[in-house]
Coordinates of C-alpha atoms in Angstrom, one line a residue:
Chain A
M223 CA 45.1 3.5 -0.9
R224 CA 45.5 4.8 2.7
R225 CA 42.7 7.3 3.5
L226 CA 42.5 10.2 6.1
F227 CA 39.7 8.1 7.4
D228 CA 42.0 5.2 8.3
E229 CA 43.9 7.4 10.7
E230 CA 40.8 8.4 12.5
L231 CA 39.6 4.8 12.6
D232 CA 43.0 3.6 14.0
E233 CA 42.8 6.2 16.7
L234 CA 39.2 5.1 17.7
D235 CA 40.4 1.4 17.6
N236 CA 43.4 2.0 19.7
G237 CA 41.3 4.0 22.2
F238 CA 38.9 1.2 22.5
T239 CA 41.6 -1.3 23.1
E240 CA 43.2 0.9 25.8
M241 CA 39.9 1.1 27.5
G242 CA 39.5 -2.6 27.2
I243 CA 42.9 -3.1 28.9
L244 CA 42.0 -0.5 31.6
V245 CA 38.7 -2.4 32.4
S246 CA 40.5 -5.7 32.3
N247 CA 42.9 -4.3 34.9
V248 CA 40.3 -3.0 37.1
V249 CA 38.4 -6.3 37.0
Q250 CA 41.7 -8.0 38.0
Q251 CA 42.4 -5.6 40.8
S252 CA 38.8 -5.8 42.2
V253 CA 39.0 -9.6 42.2
D254 CA 42.5 -9.6 43.9
A255 CA 41.3 -6.9 46.4
F256 CA 38.4 -9.2 47.3
I257 CA 40.4 -12.3 47.6
N258 CA 43.2 -10.5 49.7
H259 CA 40.8 -8.5 51.9
D260 CA 42.5 -5.4 50.6
R261 CA 40.4 -2.5 51.6
Q262 CA 42.9 0.1 50.3
S263 CA 42.9 -1.2 46.8
A264 CA 39.2 -1.5 46.8
Q265 CA 38.9 2.1 47.8
A266 CA 41.3 3.1 45.0
I267 CA 39.1 1.3 42.4
I268 CA 36.1 3.2 43.6
D269 CA 38.1 6.5 43.4
H270 CA 39.2 5.9 39.9
D271 CA 35.9 4.7 38.5
H272 CA 35.3 8.0 36.7
D273 CA 38.4 7.2 34.5
I274 CA 36.4 4.5 32.8
N275 CA 33.4 6.7 32.3
E276 CA 35.4 9.4 30.9
R277 CA 37.0 7.1 28.4
E278 CA 33.6 5.9 27.4
I279 CA 32.3 9.5 26.8
Q280 CA 35.6 10.3 24.8
L281 CA 35.1 7.3 22.5
E282 CA 31.5 7.9 22.0
S283 CA 32.1 11.5 21.0
K284 CA 34.8 10.4 18.6
S285 CA 32.5 7.8 17.0
F286 CA 29.8 10.4 16.5
E287 CA 32.3 12.8 14.9
I288 CA 33.5 10.1 12.6
I289 CA 30.0 9.2 11.5
A290 CA 29.2 12.9 10.9
L291 CA 32.3 13.8 9.1
Y292 CA 33.1 10.7 7.1
Q293 CA 29.8 8.9 6.7
P294 CA 31.5 5.5 6.8
V295 CA 29.8 2.5 5.0
T296 CA 30.3 -1.3 4.9
S297 CA 33.1 -2.6 7.2
D298 CA 34.1 0.9 8.2
L299 CA 30.6 1.6 9.5
R300 CA 30.5 -1.8 11.3
E301 CA 33.8 -0.9 13.1
V302 CA 32.5 2.4 14.3
V303 CA 29.2 0.9 15.3
T304 CA 31.0 -2.0 17.1
I305 CA 33.0 0.3 19.2
L306 CA 30.1 2.6 19.9
K307 CA 28.0 -0.3 21.2
A308 CA 30.8 -2.3 22.9
V309 CA 32.2 0.8 24.7
S310 CA 28.9 0.8 26.8
D311 CA 29.4 -2.9 27.7
L312 CA 33.0 -2.2 28.8
E313 CA 31.8 0.7 31.0
R314 CA 29.1 -1.5 32.5
A315 CA 31.6 -4.2 33.3
G316 CA 33.7 -1.5 35.0
D317 CA 30.6 -0.6 37.2
H318 CA 30.4 -4.2 38.5
A319 CA 34.1 -4.2 39.3
R320 CA 33.4 -1.2 41.4
N321 CA 30.6 -3.0 43.1
I322 CA 33.0 -5.8 43.9
A323 CA 35.3 -3.2 45.5
H324 CA 32.4 -1.9 47.6
A325 CA 31.6 -5.5 48.7
T326 CA 35.4 -5.9 49.8
I327 CA 35.0 -2.9 52.0
E328 CA 31.7 -4.1 53.5
V329 CA 32.9 -7.6 54.2
K330 CA 36.0 -6.6 56.1
G331 CA 35.6 -7.1 59.8
N332 CA 32.6 -9.6 59.5
T333 CA 32.7 -13.3 60.1
R334 CA 33.7 -15.0 56.7
V335 CA 33.6 -18.3 55.1
A336 CA 36.9 -19.5 53.8
E337 CA 35.5 -22.3 51.6
I338 CA 33.2 -19.9 49.7
E339 CA 35.9 -17.4 49.3
T340 CA 38.1 -20.0 47.7
Q341 CA 35.4 -20.7 45.3
L342 CA 34.9 -16.9 44.6
A343 CA 38.7 -16.6 43.9
E344 CA 38.5 -19.3 41.4
M345 CA 35.5 -17.7 39.8
G346 CA 37.3 -14.4 39.9
H347 CA 40.3 -15.7 38.1
L348 CA 38.1 -17.3 35.4
T349 CA 36.4 -14.0 34.9
T350 CA 39.6 -12.1 34.7
D351 CA 40.9 -14.4 32.1
M352 CA 37.7 -14.1 30.1
V353 CA 37.9 -10.3 30.1
K354 CA 41.5 -10.6 28.7
Q355 CA 40.4 -13.1 26.1
A356 CA 37.5 -10.8 25.0
I357 CA 39.9 -7.8 24.6
Q358 CA 42.5 -10.0 22.7
A359 CA 39.6 -11.3 20.4
Y360 CA 38.8 -7.6 19.7
V361 CA 42.5 -6.8 19.0
D362 CA 42.8 -9.8 16.7
K363 CA 39.2 -9.3 15.3
D364 CA 38.9 -13.0 15.9
E365 CA 35.2 -14.1 15.4
E366 CA 35.9 -17.6 16.6
A367 CA 37.6 -16.6 19.9
A368 CA 34.6 -14.1 20.3
K369 CA 32.2 -16.9 20.0
A370 CA 34.1 -19.1 22.4
L371 CA 33.5 -16.5 25.3
V372 CA 30.0 -17.8 25.9
T373 CA 31.4 -21.1 27.1
V374 CA 33.3 -19.3 30.0
N375 CA 30.0 -17.4 30.7
D376 CA 28.2 -20.7 31.3
Q377 CA 30.9 -21.9 33.6
L378 CA 30.6 -18.8 35.6
I379 CA 26.8 -19.1 35.9
E380 CA 27.4 -22.6 37.4
Y381 CA 30.0 -21.2 39.9
R382 CA 27.5 -18.4 40.9
D383 CA 24.7 -20.9 41.6
Q384 CA 27.0 -23.1 43.7
I385 CA 28.2 -20.1 45.6
M386 CA 24.6 -18.9 46.2
R387 CA 23.5 -22.3 47.5
A388 CA 26.6 -22.5 49.8
S389 CA 25.9 -19.0 51.0
Y390 CA 22.3 -19.7 52.0
N391 CA 23.3 -22.9 53.7
E392 CA 25.9 -21.0 55.7
I393 CA 23.3 -18.3 56.7
A394 CA 20.9 -21.0 57.8
S395 CA 23.4 -22.7 60.1
D396 CA 25.2 -19.5 61.4
A397 CA 23.4 -16.1 61.3
D398 CA 26.7 -14.3 62.0
V399 CA 27.9 -14.9 58.4
L400 CA 24.9 -13.0 57.0
V401 CA 26.8 -9.8 56.0
A402 CA 29.6 -11.8 54.3
A403 CA 27.3 -14.3 52.7
M404 CA 25.1 -11.6 51.2
N405 CA 28.2 -10.0 49.7
Y406 CA 29.4 -13.3 48.3
N407 CA 26.2 -13.6 46.5
N408 CA 26.5 -10.1 45.2
V409 CA 30.1 -10.6 44.1
A410 CA 29.3 -13.8 42.3
A411 CA 26.4 -12.0 40.5
D412 CA 28.7 -9.1 39.6
L413 CA 31.2 -11.5 38.1
V414 CA 28.5 -13.1 36.0
R415 CA 27.4 -9.6 34.9
I416 CA 30.9 -8.9 33.9
A417 CA 31.1 -12.0 31.8
D418 CA 27.6 -11.1 30.4
Y419 CA 29.0 -7.8 29.2
L420 CA 32.1 -9.2 27.7
T421 CA 30.0 -11.8 25.9
N422 CA 28.2 -8.8 24.4
V423 CA 31.5 -7.5 23.3
G424 CA 32.0 -10.9 21.6
E425 CA 28.7 -10.4 19.7
W426 CA 29.9 -7.1 18.4
I427 CA 33.1 -8.7 17.2
V428 CA 31.0 -11.1 15.3
Y429 CA 29.0 -8.3 13.9
L430 CA 32.2 -6.5 12.9
K431 CA 33.4 -9.5 11.0
T432 CA 30.2 -10.8 9.4
G433 CA 27.5 -8.0 9.5
Q434 CA 25.3 -10.4 11.4
I435 CA 23.7 -9.3 14.8
V436 CA 23.9 -12.4 16.9
E437 CA 22.9 -13.6 20.3
L438 CA 25.7 -15.8 21.4
K439 CA 23.8 -17.1 24.4
L440 CA 20.9 -18.3 22.3
M441 CA 23.1 -19.9 19.5
K442 CA 24.3 -22.8 21.7
Chain B
M118 CA 6.8 -12.1 -13.4
T119 CA 8.7 -11.2 -16.6
N120 CA 11.3 -8.6 -16.7
L121 CA 10.6 -5.2 -18.2
L122 CA 14.1 -4.9 -19.5
E123 CA 17.0 -7.2 -19.7
T124 CA 20.4 -7.4 -21.2
H125 CA 22.3 -10.6 -21.9
D126 CA 26.0 -10.9 -22.7
L127 CA 26.0 -7.3 -23.8
H128 CA 29.4 -6.2 -25.3
V129 CA 30.1 -2.7 -26.6
Y130 CA 33.3 -1.9 -28.5
Y131 CA 34.5 1.5 -29.5
G132 CA 36.7 0.5 -32.3
Q133 CA 39.0 -2.1 -30.8
N134 CA 38.4 -1.0 -27.3
E135 CA 36.0 -3.3 -25.4
A136 CA 34.0 -0.9 -23.2
L137 CA 31.4 -3.3 -21.9
K138 CA 32.4 -7.0 -21.4
G139 CA 29.3 -9.1 -21.3
I140 CA 26.7 -7.4 -19.1
D141 CA 23.8 -9.6 -17.8
L142 CA 21.3 -7.4 -15.9
T143 CA 17.5 -7.5 -15.5
F144 CA 15.1 -4.8 -14.4
E145 CA 11.7 -5.5 -13.2
E146 CA 8.9 -2.9 -13.3
G147 CA 9.2 0.0 -10.9
G148 CA 11.8 0.9 -8.3
I149 CA 15.2 2.7 -8.8
T150 CA 18.4 1.0 -9.8
A151 CA 21.6 2.9 -9.3
L152 CA 24.6 2.2 -11.5
I153 CA 27.8 3.2 -9.6
G154 CA 31.5 2.6 -10.4
P155 CA 34.8 4.6 -10.9
S156 CA 35.1 6.9 -14.0
G157 CA 35.8 4.8 -17.1
S158 CA 33.9 1.8 -15.7
S159 CA 31.4 2.2 -18.7
K160 CA 28.3 2.6 -16.6
S161 CA 27.1 5.5 -18.7
T162 CA 27.9 3.5 -21.9
Y163 CA 25.7 0.7 -20.5
L164 CA 22.9 3.2 -19.7
R165 CA 23.1 4.8 -23.2
T166 CA 22.9 1.4 -24.9
L167 CA 19.4 0.8 -23.2
N168 CA 17.7 3.4 -25.6
R169 CA 20.3 3.1 -28.3
M170 CA 21.9 6.5 -27.7
N171 CA 25.2 4.9 -28.6
D172 CA 24.0 4.3 -32.2
L173 CA 25.2 7.9 -32.9
I174 CA 28.7 7.2 -32.0
P175 CA 31.0 6.3 -35.0
N176 CA 32.9 2.9 -34.8
V177 CA 30.7 1.4 -32.1
T178 CA 29.9 -2.2 -32.1
I179 CA 27.3 -3.8 -30.0
T180 CA 26.8 -7.5 -29.5
G181 CA 24.5 -9.5 -27.2
T182 CA 20.8 -8.8 -26.6
I183 CA 18.8 -6.1 -24.9
K184 CA 15.1 -7.0 -24.6
F185 CA 12.5 -4.5 -23.7
R186 CA 9.1 -6.2 -23.1
D187 CA 10.7 -9.3 -24.6
Q188 CA 11.5 -7.4 -27.9
D189 CA 15.0 -7.0 -29.0
I190 CA 15.6 -3.3 -29.2
Y191 CA 18.3 -3.7 -31.7
A192 CA 16.1 -5.7 -34.2
P193 CA 15.8 -3.9 -37.5
Q194 CA 12.0 -3.2 -37.1
T195 CA 12.6 -1.2 -34.0
D196 CA 11.4 2.4 -34.4
L197 CA 13.9 4.5 -32.5
V198 CA 11.4 7.4 -31.9
T199 CA 9.0 5.0 -30.2
L200 CA 11.8 3.3 -28.3
R201 CA 13.0 6.6 -26.8
K202 CA 9.5 7.5 -26.1
E203 CA 9.2 4.4 -24.0
I204 CA 12.8 4.6 -22.5
G205 CA 13.4 8.3 -21.9
M206 CA 16.6 9.9 -20.8
V207 CA 17.7 12.8 -18.6
F208 CA 21.2 14.1 -18.9
Q209 CA 23.9 15.5 -16.5
Q210 CA 23.5 19.0 -17.8
P211 CA 19.9 20.3 -17.8
N212 CA 19.3 20.7 -21.5
P213 CA 16.0 22.5 -21.9
F214 CA 15.2 23.6 -25.5
P215 CA 15.5 27.3 -26.0
F216 CA 11.8 27.9 -25.9
S217 CA 9.0 28.3 -23.3
I218 CA 8.6 25.8 -20.3
Y219 CA 5.2 24.9 -21.8
D220 CA 6.6 24.1 -25.3
N221 CA 9.5 22.1 -23.7
V222 CA 7.1 19.9 -21.9
A223 CA 4.6 19.6 -24.8
F224 CA 7.5 19.1 -27.4
G225 CA 7.3 15.2 -27.6
L226 CA 3.4 15.3 -28.0
K227 CA 3.5 18.0 -30.6
L228 CA 6.2 16.1 -32.5
A229 CA 3.9 13.1 -32.5
G230 CA 1.2 15.4 -34.1
E231 CA -0.9 16.1 -31.0
K232 CA -2.9 19.4 -31.6
N233 CA -5.6 19.2 -29.0
R234 CA -4.8 22.3 -26.8
E235 CA -6.9 21.2 -23.8
Y236 CA -5.1 17.7 -23.9
L237 CA -1.7 19.4 -24.2
D238 CA -2.5 21.7 -21.3
Q239 CA -3.5 18.8 -19.1
V240 CA -0.4 16.7 -19.9
V241 CA 1.9 19.7 -19.3
E242 CA 0.3 20.3 -16.0
T243 CA 0.4 16.7 -14.9
S244 CA 3.9 16.1 -16.0
L245 CA 5.2 19.2 -14.3
K246 CA 3.3 18.2 -11.1
Q247 CA 4.9 14.7 -11.3
A248 CA 8.3 16.3 -11.7
A249 CA 7.6 18.4 -8.6
V250 CA 8.2 21.7 -10.3
W251 CA 4.7 22.8 -11.1
D252 CA 4.2 25.2 -8.2
E253 CA 7.4 27.0 -9.1
V254 CA 6.6 27.4 -12.7
K255 CA 2.8 27.5 -13.1
D256 CA 2.7 31.3 -13.4
H257 CA 5.6 31.5 -16.0
L258 CA 4.7 28.6 -18.3
H259 CA 5.2 30.7 -21.4
E260 CA 8.5 32.2 -20.3
S261 CA 11.7 30.8 -21.5
A262 CA 12.9 27.5 -19.7
L263 CA 16.4 28.9 -19.9
S264 CA 15.4 31.5 -17.3
L265 CA 14.9 28.9 -14.6
S266 CA 17.5 27.8 -12.1
G267 CA 19.6 24.6 -12.9
G268 CA 17.5 22.5 -10.5
Q269 CA 14.3 23.7 -12.0
Q270 CA 15.5 23.2 -15.5
Q271 CA 16.4 19.6 -14.7
R272 CA 13.0 19.0 -13.2
V273 CA 11.4 20.5 -16.4
C274 CA 13.6 18.1 -18.4
I275 CA 12.2 15.2 -16.3
A276 CA 8.7 16.6 -17.0
R277 CA 9.5 16.6 -20.7
V278 CA 10.3 12.9 -20.5
L279 CA 7.2 12.1 -18.4
A280 CA 5.0 14.0 -20.9
V281 CA 5.3 11.1 -23.4
S282 CA 4.4 8.5 -20.8
P283 CA 7.6 6.4 -20.7
Q284 CA 8.0 3.0 -19.1
I285 CA 11.6 3.6 -18.1
I286 CA 13.5 6.7 -17.2
L287 CA 17.2 6.6 -17.7
L288 CA 19.2 9.4 -15.8
D289 CA 22.9 10.0 -16.5
E290 CA 24.2 11.7 -13.3
P291 CA 21.1 13.9 -13.1
T292 CA 22.3 16.0 -10.1
S293 CA 26.1 16.4 -10.6
A294 CA 25.7 19.9 -12.0
L295 CA 23.3 20.9 -9.2
D296 CA 23.7 22.4 -5.7
P297 CA 22.7 20.3 -2.7
I298 CA 19.2 21.7 -2.4
S299 CA 18.3 21.2 -6.0
S300 CA 19.8 17.8 -5.9
S301 CA 17.6 16.8 -2.9
Q302 CA 14.5 18.1 -4.8
I303 CA 15.5 15.9 -7.8
E304 CA 15.9 12.9 -5.3
S305 CA 12.5 13.4 -3.8
T306 CA 11.0 13.7 -7.3
L307 CA 12.6 10.4 -8.2
L308 CA 11.4 8.8 -5.0
K309 CA 7.9 9.8 -5.9
L310 CA 8.1 8.5 -9.5
R311 CA 9.6 5.1 -8.4
T312 CA 6.2 3.6 -7.9
D313 CA 4.9 4.4 -11.5
Y314 CA 8.1 4.2 -13.5
T315 CA 11.2 2.1 -13.7
I316 CA 14.2 4.3 -13.0
I317 CA 17.8 3.6 -13.8
T318 CA 20.3 6.2 -12.8
V319 CA 24.0 6.5 -13.1
T320 CA 25.6 8.5 -10.3
H321 CA 28.9 9.3 -8.8
N322 CA 27.3 10.4 -5.6
L323 CA 27.4 7.2 -3.5
Q324 CA 25.2 8.8 -0.7
Q325 CA 22.6 9.6 -3.4
A326 CA 22.6 6.0 -4.5
S327 CA 22.2 4.8 -0.9
R328 CA 19.5 7.3 -0.2
I329 CA 17.2 6.8 -3.2
S330 CA 18.0 3.4 -4.9
D331 CA 16.3 0.0 -4.2
R332 CA 19.0 -1.8 -6.1
T333 CA 22.7 -0.9 -6.8
A334 CA 24.9 -2.4 -9.6
F335 CA 28.6 -1.8 -9.2
F336 CA 30.5 -1.4 -12.5
M337 CA 34.3 -1.8 -12.9
N338 CA 36.4 -2.0 -16.0
G339 CA 33.3 -2.7 -18.2
E340 CA 32.0 -5.5 -16.0
V341 CA 29.2 -5.7 -13.4
I342 CA 31.1 -6.8 -10.2
E343 CA 28.1 -7.0 -8.0
V344 CA 24.4 -6.2 -8.2
D345 CA 22.1 -6.5 -5.1
D346 CA 19.7 -4.7 -2.9
T347 CA 21.2 -1.3 -2.0
K348 CA 21.2 -2.0 1.8
K349 CA 23.2 -5.1 1.2
I350 CA 25.7 -3.3 -1.1
F351 CA 26.2 -0.5 1.3
M352 CA 26.3 -2.5 4.6
N353 CA 27.8 -5.8 3.7
P354 CA 28.7 -6.3 0.0
A355 CA 29.8 -9.8 -1.1
R356 CA 32.7 -8.7 -3.2
K357 CA 35.9 -7.0 -2.0
E358 CA 36.2 -4.7 -5.0
T359 CA 32.7 -3.4 -4.2
E360 CA 33.6 -2.8 -0.5
D361 CA 36.9 -1.0 -1.5
Y362 CA 35.1 1.3 -3.9
I363 CA 32.1 2.1 -1.7
S364 CA 34.3 2.9 1.3
G365 CA 36.7 5.0 -0.8
R366 CA 39.6 2.9 -0.8
F367 CA 40.0 3.4 -4.5
G368 CA 38.2 5.0 -7.4

């Protein structure tokens, strides 16, 4: 039997997927802008950050409304709760993409280190792919794909540590790279935070499917 | 610990129609168990077999066992008056007798020959207090129970059951004829009673089941599909039929 509730839930579900795609695009754009030293695109990301925040508020309001009017239980409740929790993770991931855009603007015009930027580009692509995988896992309600996200998260942590060491070494040998190197560190940290938030989204997908609240990072 | 009440392979037939298809359920002392399920799932039939109210229905056949304190309640030596004193029942429509509030509550004891006025006074007061209706009726004890509101009548009916010191209280949709305020008063009454009595309630109000019960049994087509902690049933039931019913996909 198709319920009135199912339509409301579909609307919420689609809204969440759309926000996921939006965040995924912004992460991709911020990484591209950083790699290509594209100050203009970076500024556009900063200017549009409020889009993501507004989406978050819309989806939260809709979730509260559904809970108040329909009092969902079992998997219905889990779906609403998943979205209510995961939407904050997406919004935070968007904030870090905005930070990367700020770094792009700050680095421009300073002495740079090509080798580290190559590593950051690899790291950025890996993160972008992971964000897409997380959103796909949500669309497919795929618990196994959600659990797999944590592996990428680990790879990104390794990248970040390498980039940080390389940045400090560069600063030690050439003080001119200070501004760029500090921003490299920040961007690497932002990418890891993005992956962190998307791993949280993965945890909520596991909850949606199983009712278990898990810490994927502690499960390895 | 032994079970207070248990049914094994309980079948009930109305003529050729098999209403209950082998129910195994156990009830420990204390707590509230909610019996939920679509109309016609035979949850009320099950409730009524627990104090032999179905005996009154013609053409009924009951097989299997129901044990109360390890005694088979369908054994020939069972005294029905004693059984229904131990296992009391509250119905969907408040059904006070057409006499005073006091006489309603004292009815069971008077029937058993109790004449000590002081003792009766005391039991009436205690029972009405336990049923959370004392403050509202204490100045009108000798007025007709029919003058009360539906919610008050229902709590007087609960007091009438409590007056004979039952072990188990069966309730058949006790709030479905009441408004939300009266329903919530009945619910808080039941929550207070759950430590001293074993309560089994049939309800169509799923939110009520989730609010007040410790355990929920889901009935469908004369069978128990799933019985578990209420939290489990309402958050993550094991069976798809339960999930579909609880979330309103059918029923």
